[in-house]
PDB file of C-alpha atoms in Angstrom:
ATOM      1  CA  MET A   1     -72.411  56.587  73.387  1.00 47.00           C
ATOM      2  CA  LYS A   2     -69.039  56.379  75.046  1.00 49.00           C
ATOM      3  CA  PRO A   3     -68.808  52.551  75.009  1.00 50.00           C
ATOM      4  CA  GLN A   4     -69.885  52.514  71.352  1.00 51.00           C
ATOM      5  CA  PHE A   5     -67.295  55.145  70.494  1.00 48.00           C
ATOM      6  CA  LEU A   6     -64.546  53.154  72.209  1.00 48.00           C
ATOM      7  CA  SER A   7     -65.584  50.046  70.365  1.00 55.00           C
ATOM      8  CA  SER A   8     -65.487  51.806  67.011  1.00 57.00           C
ATOM      9  CA  PHE A   9     -62.134  53.371  67.846  1.00 56.00           C
ATOM     10  CA  SER A  10     -60.720  49.971  68.825  1.00 59.00           C
ATOM     11  CA  ILE A  11     -61.833  48.497  65.519  1.00 58.00           C
ATOM     12  CA  PHE A  12     -60.231  51.428  63.704  1.00 58.00           C
ATOM     13  CA  LEU A  13     -56.896  50.914  65.512  1.00 57.00           C
ATOM     14  CA  LEU A  14     -56.993  47.189  64.742  1.00 57.00           C
ATOM     15  CA  PHE A  15     -57.617  47.986  61.078  1.00 54.00           C
ATOM     16  CA  LEU A  16     -54.643  50.364  61.002  1.00 55.00           C
ATOM     17  CA  HIS A  17     -52.427  47.813  62.689  1.00 54.00           C
ATOM     18  CA  CYS A  18     -53.349  45.091  60.218  1.00 51.00           C
ATOM     19  CA  THR A  19     -52.832  47.401  57.259  1.00 53.00           C
ATOM     20  CA  ASN A  20     -49.402  48.414  58.509  1.00 54.00           C
ATOM     21  CA  THR A  21     -48.426  44.781  59.123  1.00 51.00           C
ATOM     22  CA  PHE A  22     -49.435  43.704  55.624  1.00 46.00           C
ATOM     23  CA  ALA A  23     -47.605  46.646  54.103  1.00 48.00           C
ATOM     24  CA  GLN A  24     -44.347  45.784  55.911  1.00 51.00           C
ATOM     25  CA  SER A  25     -44.373  42.030  55.185  1.00 48.00           C
ATOM     26  CA  PRO A  26     -42.309  41.043  52.120  1.00 48.00           C
ATOM     27  CA  ALA A  27     -44.098  39.985  49.024  1.00 47.00           C
ATOM     28  CA  ALA A  28     -44.382  36.283  48.550  1.00 47.00           C
ATOM     29  CA  ALA A  29     -41.672  34.864  46.281  1.00 45.00           C
ATOM     30  CA  PRO A  30     -42.940  33.582  42.959  1.00 47.00           C
ATOM     31  CA  ALA A  31     -43.090  29.843  42.507  1.00 48.00           C
ATOM     32  CA  GLN A  32     -39.615  28.552  41.652  1.00 50.00           C
ATOM     33  CA  ALA A  33     -39.330  27.266  38.101  1.00 46.00           C
ATOM     34  CA  PRO A  34     -37.968  23.720  37.725  1.00 45.00           C
ATOM     35  CA  ALA A  35     -34.197  23.601  37.134  1.00 44.00           C
ATOM     36  CA  VAL A  36     -33.191  23.112  33.511  1.00 41.00           C
ATOM     37  CA  VAL A  37     -30.187  20.862  32.898  1.00 40.00           C
ATOM     38  CA  ALA A  38     -28.190  21.960  29.873  1.00 39.00           C
ATOM     39  CA  SER A  39     -27.803  19.106  27.393  1.00 40.00           C
ATOM     40  CA  PRO A  40     -24.346  18.507  25.838  1.00 39.00           C
ATOM     41  CA  PRO A  41     -23.842  19.771  22.311  1.00 39.00           C
ATOM     42  CA  ALA A  42     -24.723  17.323  19.594  1.00 41.00           C
ATOM     43  CA  ALA A  43     -21.803  15.370  18.222  1.00 37.00           C
ATOM     44  CA  THR A  44     -20.411  16.609  14.952  1.00 35.00           C
ATOM     45  CA  PRO A  45     -20.442  14.256  11.944  1.00 35.00           C
ATOM     46  CA  THR A  46     -16.687  13.694  12.334  1.00 36.00           C
ATOM     47  CA  GLN A  47     -17.050  12.697  15.975  1.00 35.00           C
ATOM     48  CA  ALA A  48     -19.923  10.371  15.189  1.00 34.00           C
ATOM     49  CA  ALA A  49     -18.009   8.683  12.392  1.00 40.00           C
ATOM     50  CA  ALA A  50     -14.838   8.219  14.421  1.00 43.00           C
ATOM     51  CA  PRO A  51     -15.486   7.654  18.145  1.00 44.00           C
ATOM     52  CA  HIS A  52     -12.506   8.087  20.434  1.00 47.00           C
ATOM     53  CA  GLY A  53     -10.040   5.202  20.247  1.00 48.00           C
ATOM     54  CA  ILE A  54     -11.888   3.294  17.511  1.00 62.00           C
ATOM     55  CA  THR A  55     -11.709   4.038  13.786  1.00 82.00           C
ATOM     56  CA  ASN A  56     -13.472   1.953  11.166  1.00 92.00           C
ATOM     57  CA  VAL A  57     -11.281   1.971   8.054  1.00 95.00           C
ATOM     58  CA  THR A  58     -13.865   0.445   5.715  1.00 95.00           C
ATOM     59  CA  LYS A  59     -16.468   3.035   6.744  1.00 95.00           C
ATOM     60  CA  ILE A  60     -14.009   5.807   5.928  1.00 96.00           C
ATOM     61  CA  LEU A  61     -13.222   4.259   2.534  1.00 97.00           C
ATOM     62  CA  GLU A  62     -16.903   3.715   1.761  1.00 96.00           C
ATOM     63  CA  LYS A  63     -17.632   7.364   2.520  1.00 96.00           C
ATOM     64  CA  ALA A  64     -14.735   8.504   0.325  1.00 96.00           C
ATOM     65  CA  GLY A  65     -15.846   6.316  -2.607  1.00 95.00           C
ATOM     66  CA  HIS A  66     -13.875   4.593  -5.415  1.00 96.00           C
ATOM     67  CA  PHE A  67     -12.346   1.932  -3.120  1.00 98.00           C
ATOM     68  CA  THR A  68     -14.826  -0.931  -3.673  1.00 98.00           C
ATOM     69  CA  ILE A  69     -12.286  -3.606  -4.602  1.00 97.00           C
ATOM     70  CA  PHE A  70      -9.883  -2.741  -1.791  1.00 98.00           C
ATOM     71  CA  ILE A  71     -12.768  -2.845   0.722  1.00 98.00           C
ATOM     72  CA  ARG A  72     -13.788  -6.251  -0.622  1.00 97.00           C
ATOM     73  CA  LEU A  73     -10.242  -7.513  -0.118  1.00 97.00           C
ATOM     74  CA  LEU A  74     -10.132  -6.126   3.424  1.00 97.00           C
ATOM     75  CA  ARG A  75     -13.298  -8.018   4.298  1.00 97.00           C
ATOM     76  CA  SER A  76     -12.594 -11.299   2.490  1.00 96.00           C
ATOM     77  CA  THR A  77      -9.140 -11.607   4.081  1.00 96.00           C
ATOM     78  CA  GLN A  78     -10.399 -10.600   7.574  1.00 95.00           C
ATOM     79  CA  GLU A  79      -7.834  -7.791   7.590  1.00 96.00           C
ATOM     80  CA  GLU A  80     -10.689  -5.387   8.314  1.00 95.00           C
ATOM     81  CA  ASN A  81     -10.917  -6.885  11.832  1.00 94.00           C
ATOM     82  CA  HIS A  82      -7.128  -6.823  12.157  1.00 94.00           C
ATOM     83  CA  LEU A  83      -7.111  -3.088  11.393  1.00 95.00           C
ATOM     84  CA  PHE A  84      -9.942  -2.433  13.842  1.00 91.00           C
ATOM     85  CA  SER A  85      -8.104  -4.215  16.659  1.00 91.00           C
ATOM     86  CA  ALA A  86      -4.761  -2.584  15.838  1.00 92.00           C
ATOM     87  CA  LEU A  87      -6.217   0.918  15.826  1.00 90.00           C
ATOM     88  CA  ASN A  88      -7.964   0.274  19.137  1.00 85.00           C
ATOM     89  CA  ASP A  89      -4.830  -1.094  20.841  1.00 82.00           C
ATOM     90  CA  SER A  90      -1.835   0.404  19.041  1.00 77.00           C
ATOM     91  CA  SER A  91       0.027   3.402  20.393  1.00 84.00           C
ATOM     92  CA  THR A  92       2.014   3.982  17.179  1.00 89.00           C
ATOM     93  CA  GLY A  93      -0.918   4.202  14.772  1.00 93.00           C
ATOM     94  CA  LEU A  94      -1.112   3.009  11.162  1.00 96.00           C
ATOM     95  CA  THR A  95      -0.563   4.271   7.627  1.00 97.00           C
ATOM     96  CA  ILE A  96      -2.550   2.736   4.764  1.00 98.00           C
ATOM     97  CA  PHE A  97      -1.883   3.095   1.046  1.00 98.00           C
ATOM     98  CA  ALA A  98      -5.339   2.560  -0.494  1.00 98.00           C
ATOM     99  CA  PRO A  99      -5.469   1.664  -4.226  1.00 98.00           C
ATOM    100  CA  THR A 100      -8.485   3.013  -6.084  1.00 98.00           C
ATOM    101  CA  ASP A 101     -10.760   0.859  -8.229  1.00 98.00           C
ATOM    102  CA  SER A 102      -9.047   2.255 -11.335  1.00 97.00           C
ATOM    103  CA  ALA A 103      -5.710   1.078  -9.902  1.00 97.00           C
ATOM    104  CA  PHE A 104      -7.011  -2.503  -9.749  1.00 97.00           C
ATOM    105  CA  SER A 105      -8.452  -2.191 -13.259  1.00 96.00           C
ATOM    106  CA  GLU A 106      -4.911  -1.724 -14.575  1.00 96.00           C
ATOM    107  CA  LEU A 107      -3.961  -5.247 -13.455  1.00 96.00           C
ATOM    108  CA  LYS A 108      -4.145  -8.062 -15.958  1.00 93.00           C
ATOM    109  CA  SER A 109      -7.657  -9.506 -16.125  1.00 93.00           C
ATOM    110  CA  GLY A 110      -8.186 -12.249 -13.540  1.00 93.00           C
ATOM    111  CA  THR A 111      -5.050 -11.429 -11.553  1.00 94.00           C
ATOM    112  CA  LEU A 112      -6.790 -11.383  -8.166  1.00 95.00           C
ATOM    113  CA  ASN A 113      -8.659 -14.608  -8.922  1.00 94.00           C
ATOM    114  CA  THR A 114      -5.378 -16.456  -9.460  1.00 95.00           C
ATOM    115  CA  LEU A 115      -4.115 -15.562  -5.968  1.00 96.00           C
ATOM    116  CA  SER A 116      -4.530 -17.860  -2.994  1.00 96.00           C
ATOM    117  CA  ASP A 117      -6.184 -16.617   0.185  1.00 96.00           C
ATOM    118  CA  GLY A 118      -2.756 -16.289   1.766  1.00 95.00           C
ATOM    119  CA  ASP A 119      -1.442 -14.226  -1.156  1.00 96.00           C
ATOM    120  CA  LYS A 120      -4.487 -11.933  -1.014  1.00 97.00           C
ATOM    121  CA  SER A 121      -3.903 -11.382   2.695  1.00 97.00           C
ATOM    122  CA  GLU A 122      -0.229 -10.612   2.053  1.00 96.00           C
ATOM    123  CA  LEU A 123      -1.184  -8.197  -0.727  1.00 97.00           C
ATOM    124  CA  VAL A 124      -3.416  -6.247   1.672  1.00 97.00           C
ATOM    125  CA  LYS A 125      -0.768  -6.268   4.430  1.00 97.00           C
ATOM    126  CA  PHE A 126       1.785  -4.918   1.941  1.00 97.00           C
ATOM    127  CA  HIS A 127      -0.321  -1.724   1.830  1.00 98.00           C
ATOM    128  CA  VAL A 128      -0.248  -1.189   5.625  1.00 97.00           C
ATOM    129  CA  VAL A 129       2.658   0.447   7.489  1.00 96.00           C
ATOM    130  CA  PRO A 130       2.572  -0.259  11.248  1.00 95.00           C
ATOM    131  CA  THR A 131       3.089   3.375  12.267  1.00 95.00           C
ATOM    132  CA  PHE A 132       1.422   6.717  11.631  1.00 96.00           C
ATOM    133  CA  LEU A 133       3.192   8.782   8.965  1.00 96.00           C
ATOM    134  CA  SER A 134       2.276  12.319   8.036  1.00 95.00           C
ATOM    135  CA  THR A 135       3.350  13.562   4.617  1.00 92.00           C
ATOM    136  CA  SER A 136       6.259  15.448   6.169  1.00 93.00           C
ATOM    137  CA  GLN A 137       7.496  12.324   7.972  1.00 95.00           C
ATOM    138  CA  PHE A 138       8.132  10.544   4.681  1.00 95.00           C
ATOM    139  CA  GLN A 139      11.211  12.750   4.348  1.00 93.00           C
ATOM    140  CA  THR A 140      12.913  11.021   7.290  1.00 94.00           C
ATOM    141  CA  VAL A 141      11.844   7.364   7.036  1.00 93.00           C
ATOM    142  CA  SER A 142      14.416   4.655   6.376  1.00 92.00           C
ATOM    143  CA  ASN A 143      14.150   2.408   3.324  1.00 94.00           C
ATOM    144  CA  PRO A 144      13.004  -0.252   2.824  1.00 93.00           C
ATOM    145  CA  LEU A 145       9.842   0.678   4.679  1.00 94.00           C
ATOM    146  CA  GLY A 146       8.492  -2.125   6.863  1.00 94.00           C
ATOM    147  CA  THR A 147       4.879  -3.224   6.308  1.00 96.00           C
ATOM    148  CA  TRP A 148       2.536  -5.731   7.897  1.00 95.00           C
ATOM    149  CA  ALA A 149       3.707  -8.182   5.229  1.00 95.00           C
ATOM    150  CA  GLY A 150       7.332  -7.802   6.347  1.00 92.00           C
ATOM    151  CA  THR A 151      10.407  -6.429   4.631  1.00 85.00           C
ATOM    152  CA  GLY A 152      13.508  -7.601   2.830  1.00 81.00           C
ATOM    153  CA  ASN A 153      14.615  -8.305  -0.724  1.00 83.00           C
ATOM    154  CA  ARG A 154      11.351 -10.070  -1.584  1.00 85.00           C
ATOM    155  CA  LEU A 155       9.155  -7.393   0.019  1.00 89.00           C
ATOM    156  CA  PRO A 156      10.857  -4.073  -0.732  1.00 91.00           C
ATOM    157  CA  LEU A 157       8.857  -0.883  -0.270  1.00 95.00           C
ATOM    158  CA  ASN A 158      10.868   2.282  -0.810  1.00 95.00           C
ATOM    159  CA  VAL A 159       9.633   5.856  -0.590  1.00 96.00           C
ATOM    160  CA  THR A 160      11.205   9.037  -1.893  1.00 95.00           C
ATOM    161  CA  SER A 161       9.888  12.396  -0.727  1.00 94.00           C
ATOM    162  CA  TYR A 162       9.969  15.483  -2.939  1.00 92.00           C
ATOM    163  CA  PRO A 163       8.741  19.015  -2.137  1.00 89.00           C
ATOM    164  CA  ASN A 164       5.321  18.351  -3.680  1.00 90.00           C
ATOM    165  CA  SER A 165       5.049  14.565  -3.919  1.00 93.00           C
ATOM    166  CA  VAL A 166       5.915  11.224  -2.361  1.00 96.00           C
ATOM    167  CA  ASN A 167       7.011   8.428  -4.698  1.00 97.00           C
ATOM    168  CA  ILE A 168       6.639   4.709  -3.852  1.00 97.00           C
ATOM    169  CA  THR A 169       8.421   1.804  -5.546  1.00 96.00           C
ATOM    170  CA  THR A 170       8.318  -1.960  -4.976  1.00 95.00           C
ATOM    171  CA  GLY A 171      10.548  -3.203  -7.762  1.00 92.00           C
ATOM    172  CA  LEU A 172       7.405  -4.002  -9.777  1.00 94.00           C
ATOM    173  CA  THR A 173       5.289  -0.888  -9.111  1.00 95.00           C
ATOM    174  CA  ASN A 174       6.165   2.785  -9.327  1.00 96.00           C
ATOM    175  CA  THR A 175       3.500   5.250  -8.168  1.00 97.00           C
ATOM    176  CA  SER A 176       2.924   8.378  -6.062  1.00 96.00           C
ATOM    177  CA  LEU A 177       0.507   9.463  -3.354  1.00 97.00           C
ATOM    178  CA  SER A 178      -2.394  11.190  -5.101  1.00 95.00           C
ATOM    179  CA  GLY A 179      -4.124  12.572  -2.001  1.00 95.00           C
ATOM    180  CA  ALA A 180      -5.039  12.047   1.637  1.00 96.00           C
ATOM    181  CA  VAL A 181      -8.314  10.207   2.262  1.00 97.00           C
ATOM    182  CA  TYR A 182      -8.173  10.519   6.059  1.00 97.00           C
ATOM    183  CA  THR A 183      -5.623  11.607   8.615  1.00 95.00           C
ATOM    184  CA  ASP A 184      -5.455  12.250  12.354  1.00 92.00           C
ATOM    185  CA  ASN A 185      -2.798  11.552  14.975  1.00 88.00           C
ATOM    186  CA  GLN A 186      -3.450   7.813  14.843  1.00 92.00           C
ATOM    187  CA  LEU A 187      -4.398   6.867  11.289  1.00 95.00           C
ATOM    188  CA  ALA A 188      -3.370   8.111   7.851  1.00 97.00           C
ATOM    189  CA  ILE A 189      -4.977   6.794   4.658  1.00 98.00           C
ATOM    190  CA  TYR A 190      -3.419   7.883   1.355  1.00 98.00           C
ATOM    191  CA  LYS A 191      -4.872   7.304  -2.107  1.00 98.00           C
ATOM    192  CA  ILE A 192      -2.672   5.672  -4.758  1.00 98.00           C
ATOM    193  CA  GLU A 193      -3.428   5.031  -8.431  1.00 96.00           C
ATOM    194  CA  LYS A 194      -1.530   1.731  -8.746  1.00 97.00           C
ATOM    195  CA  VAL A 195      -1.646  -1.472  -6.729  1.00 98.00           C
ATOM    196  CA  LEU A 196       1.600  -2.079  -4.827  1.00 97.00           C
ATOM    197  CA  LEU A 197       2.775  -5.458  -6.129  1.00 96.00           C
ATOM    198  CA  PRO A 198       5.210  -7.282  -3.809  1.00 93.00           C
ATOM    199  CA  LYS A 199       7.943  -9.210  -5.579  1.00 92.00           C
ATOM    200  CA  ASP A 200       7.384 -12.027  -3.102  1.00 89.00           C
ATOM    201  CA  ILE A 201       4.114 -12.866  -4.906  1.00 92.00           C
ATOM    202  CA  PHE A 202       4.159 -11.435  -8.376  1.00 91.00           C
ATOM    203  CA  ALA A 203       7.786 -11.989  -9.342  1.00 85.00           C
ATOM    204  CA  SER A 204       7.458 -15.713  -8.579  1.00 64.00           C
ATOM    205  CA  ASN A 205       4.101 -15.916 -10.400  1.00 58.00           C
ATOM    206  CA  ALA A 206       5.391 -14.192 -13.503  1.00 51.00           C
ATOM    207  CA  PRO A 207       5.541 -16.504 -16.541  1.00 49.00           C
ATOM    208  CA  ALA A 208       8.964 -17.906 -17.271  1.00 46.00           C
ATOM    209  CA  PRO A 209      10.708 -16.083 -20.087  1.00 48.00           C
ATOM    210  CA  ALA A 210      10.700 -17.839 -23.446  1.00 51.00           C
ATOM    211  CA  PRO A 211      13.846 -19.871 -24.081  1.00 52.00           C
ATOM    212  CA  VAL A 212      16.401 -18.047 -26.108  1.00 51.00           C
ATOM    213  CA  ALA A 213      16.844 -19.569 -29.545  1.00 55.00           C
ATOM    214  CA  PRO A 214      20.406 -20.803 -30.144  1.00 57.00           C
ATOM    215  CA  ALA A 215      22.458 -18.606 -32.395  1.00 56.00           C
ATOM    216  CA  PRO A 216      22.726 -20.015 -35.916  1.00 59.00           C
ATOM    217  CA  GLU A 217      26.028 -21.700 -36.625  1.00 61.00           C
ATOM    218  CA  LYS A 218      28.330 -19.770 -38.809  1.00 60.00           C
ATOM    219  CA  PRO A 219      28.781 -21.431 -42.202  1.00 58.00           C
ATOM    220  CA  ALA A 220      32.167 -23.075 -42.695  1.00 58.00           C
ATOM    221  CA  LYS A 221      34.571 -20.971 -44.624  1.00 59.00           C
ATOM    222  CA  ALA A 222      34.858 -22.152 -48.181  1.00 56.00           C
ATOM    223  CA  VAL A 223      38.123 -23.936 -48.861  1.00 51.00           C
ATOM    224  CA  PRO A 224      39.772 -23.306 -52.220  1.00 52.00           C
ATOM    225  CA  ALA A 225      39.737 -26.266 -54.607  1.00 51.00           C
ATOM    226  CA  ALA A 226      43.511 -26.345 -54.770  1.00 47.00           C
ATOM    227  CA  THR A 227      43.708 -26.700 -51.008  1.00 48.00           C
ATOM    228  CA  VAL A 228      41.186 -29.543 -51.018  1.00 46.00           C
ATOM    229  CA  GLU A 229      43.015 -31.386 -53.733  1.00 48.00           C
ATOM    230  CA  SER A 230      46.423 -30.799 -52.167  1.00 45.00           C
ATOM    231  CA  PRO A 231      46.499 -34.137 -50.288  1.00 46.00           C
ATOM    232  CA  ALA A 232      45.772 -36.036 -53.503  1.00 44.00           C
ATOM    233  CA  ALA A 233      48.309 -33.933 -55.289  1.00 43.00           C
ATOM    234  CA  SER A 234      50.867 -34.831 -52.640  1.00 44.00           C
ATOM    235  CA  VAL A 235      50.130 -38.529 -53.125  1.00 44.00           C
ATOM    236  CA  ASP A 236      50.460 -38.182 -56.866  1.00 52.00           C
ATOM    237  CA  ILE A 237      53.801 -36.360 -56.554  1.00 51.00           C
ATOM    238  CA  SER A 238      55.139 -38.966 -54.155  1.00 52.00           C
ATOM    239  CA  SER A 239      54.190 -41.732 -56.559  1.00 51.00           C
ATOM    240  CA  ALA A 240      55.841 -39.895 -59.402  1.00 47.00           C
ATOM    241  CA  LEU A 241      59.042 -39.521 -57.403  1.00 47.00           C
ATOM    242  CA  ILE A 242      59.063 -43.220 -56.531  1.00 51.00           C
ATOM    243  CA  PHE A 243      58.442 -44.130 -60.128  1.00 50.00           C
ATOM    244  CA  THR A 244      61.229 -41.806 -61.259  1.00 51.00           C
ATOM    245  CA  HIS A 245      63.578 -43.211 -58.611  1.00 52.00           C
ATOM    246  CA  ASN A 246      62.863 -46.758 -59.694  1.00 57.00           C
ATOM    247  CA  LEU A 247      63.322 -45.812 -63.318  1.00 52.00           C
ATOM    248  CA  VAL A 248      66.685 -44.211 -62.612  1.00 48.00           C
ATOM    249  CA  VAL A 249      67.836 -47.163 -60.515  1.00 51.00           C
ATOM    250  CA  GLY A 250      66.712 -49.588 -63.212  1.00 55.00           C
ATOM    251  CA  SER A 251      68.456 -47.673 -65.909  1.00 53.00           C
ATOM    252  CA  ALA A 252      71.630 -47.505 -63.858  1.00 50.00           C
ATOM    253  CA  GLY A 253      71.516 -51.271 -63.365  1.00 52.00           C
ATOM    254  CA  LEU A 254      71.117 -51.940 -67.039  1.00 49.00           C
ATOM    255  CA  LEU A 255      73.968 -49.599 -67.833  1.00 44.00           C
ATOM    256  CA  ALA A 256      76.214 -51.323 -65.315  1.00 47.00           C
ATOM    257  CA  SER A 257      75.354 -54.705 -66.721  1.00 50.00           C
ATOM    258  CA  ALA A 258      76.184 -53.583 -70.252  1.00 45.00           C
ATOM    259  CA  MET A 259      79.528 -52.169 -69.223  1.00 48.00           C
ATOM    260  CA  PHE A 260      80.377 -55.329 -67.310  1.00 45.00           C
ATOM    261  CA  SER A 261      79.646 -57.463 -70.328  1.00 49.00           C
ATOM    262  CA  LEU A 262      82.021 -55.435 -72.393  1.00 43.00           C
TER     263      LEU A 262
END
């Protein structure tokens, strides 16, 4: 009995030891969940439309609407690519005066078709200022305002800023900014309701003015009949005097002869 009791007691002690050991050991950590990498926020529509450093002018105008003809000119003259490169490389930015379709409809029918490719390119460049201008900066610019087409007497572009408007004149066009299509710190696009016509193209292409008809000659002043006949009258009087003189001389001669004969 004693060996059996010791054996049972030993098993009991081993059981208590194991139970105590399991109770003191820390619980196993749960399986670690895979790390989740936070994705960046989705780009806003504005960011997607205008990636950093590159702005597509025609896409902006297409989204705004009512600039179909101006977009067609930008593409046909390759100035669309010029704008893209300038905006990607320039540190001064650009300002564009964009005429609406209704602005082009005010031109005489067929006007654009009569222009050469070079004139069309110059017309587009005349609407681009090679620096960024906010509406407040128009108050301090110097006239004439330089454009991609140049400046000078044949390419004048003058702006006048008022509290609530900005007026633009070219010598052939007088209009005002009618709203901002797009603006940031690099590009400003303003809507205008008339096409800016440079004198360099349209003044020279204007039809010559009709010749001025000569003024009618003033009728000669009527001369009185007596005045007209005065020369003849003078001749007649002179003849009468000569005749009278001869008559007197003849009579005197006859009288002298008669007295001599006596």
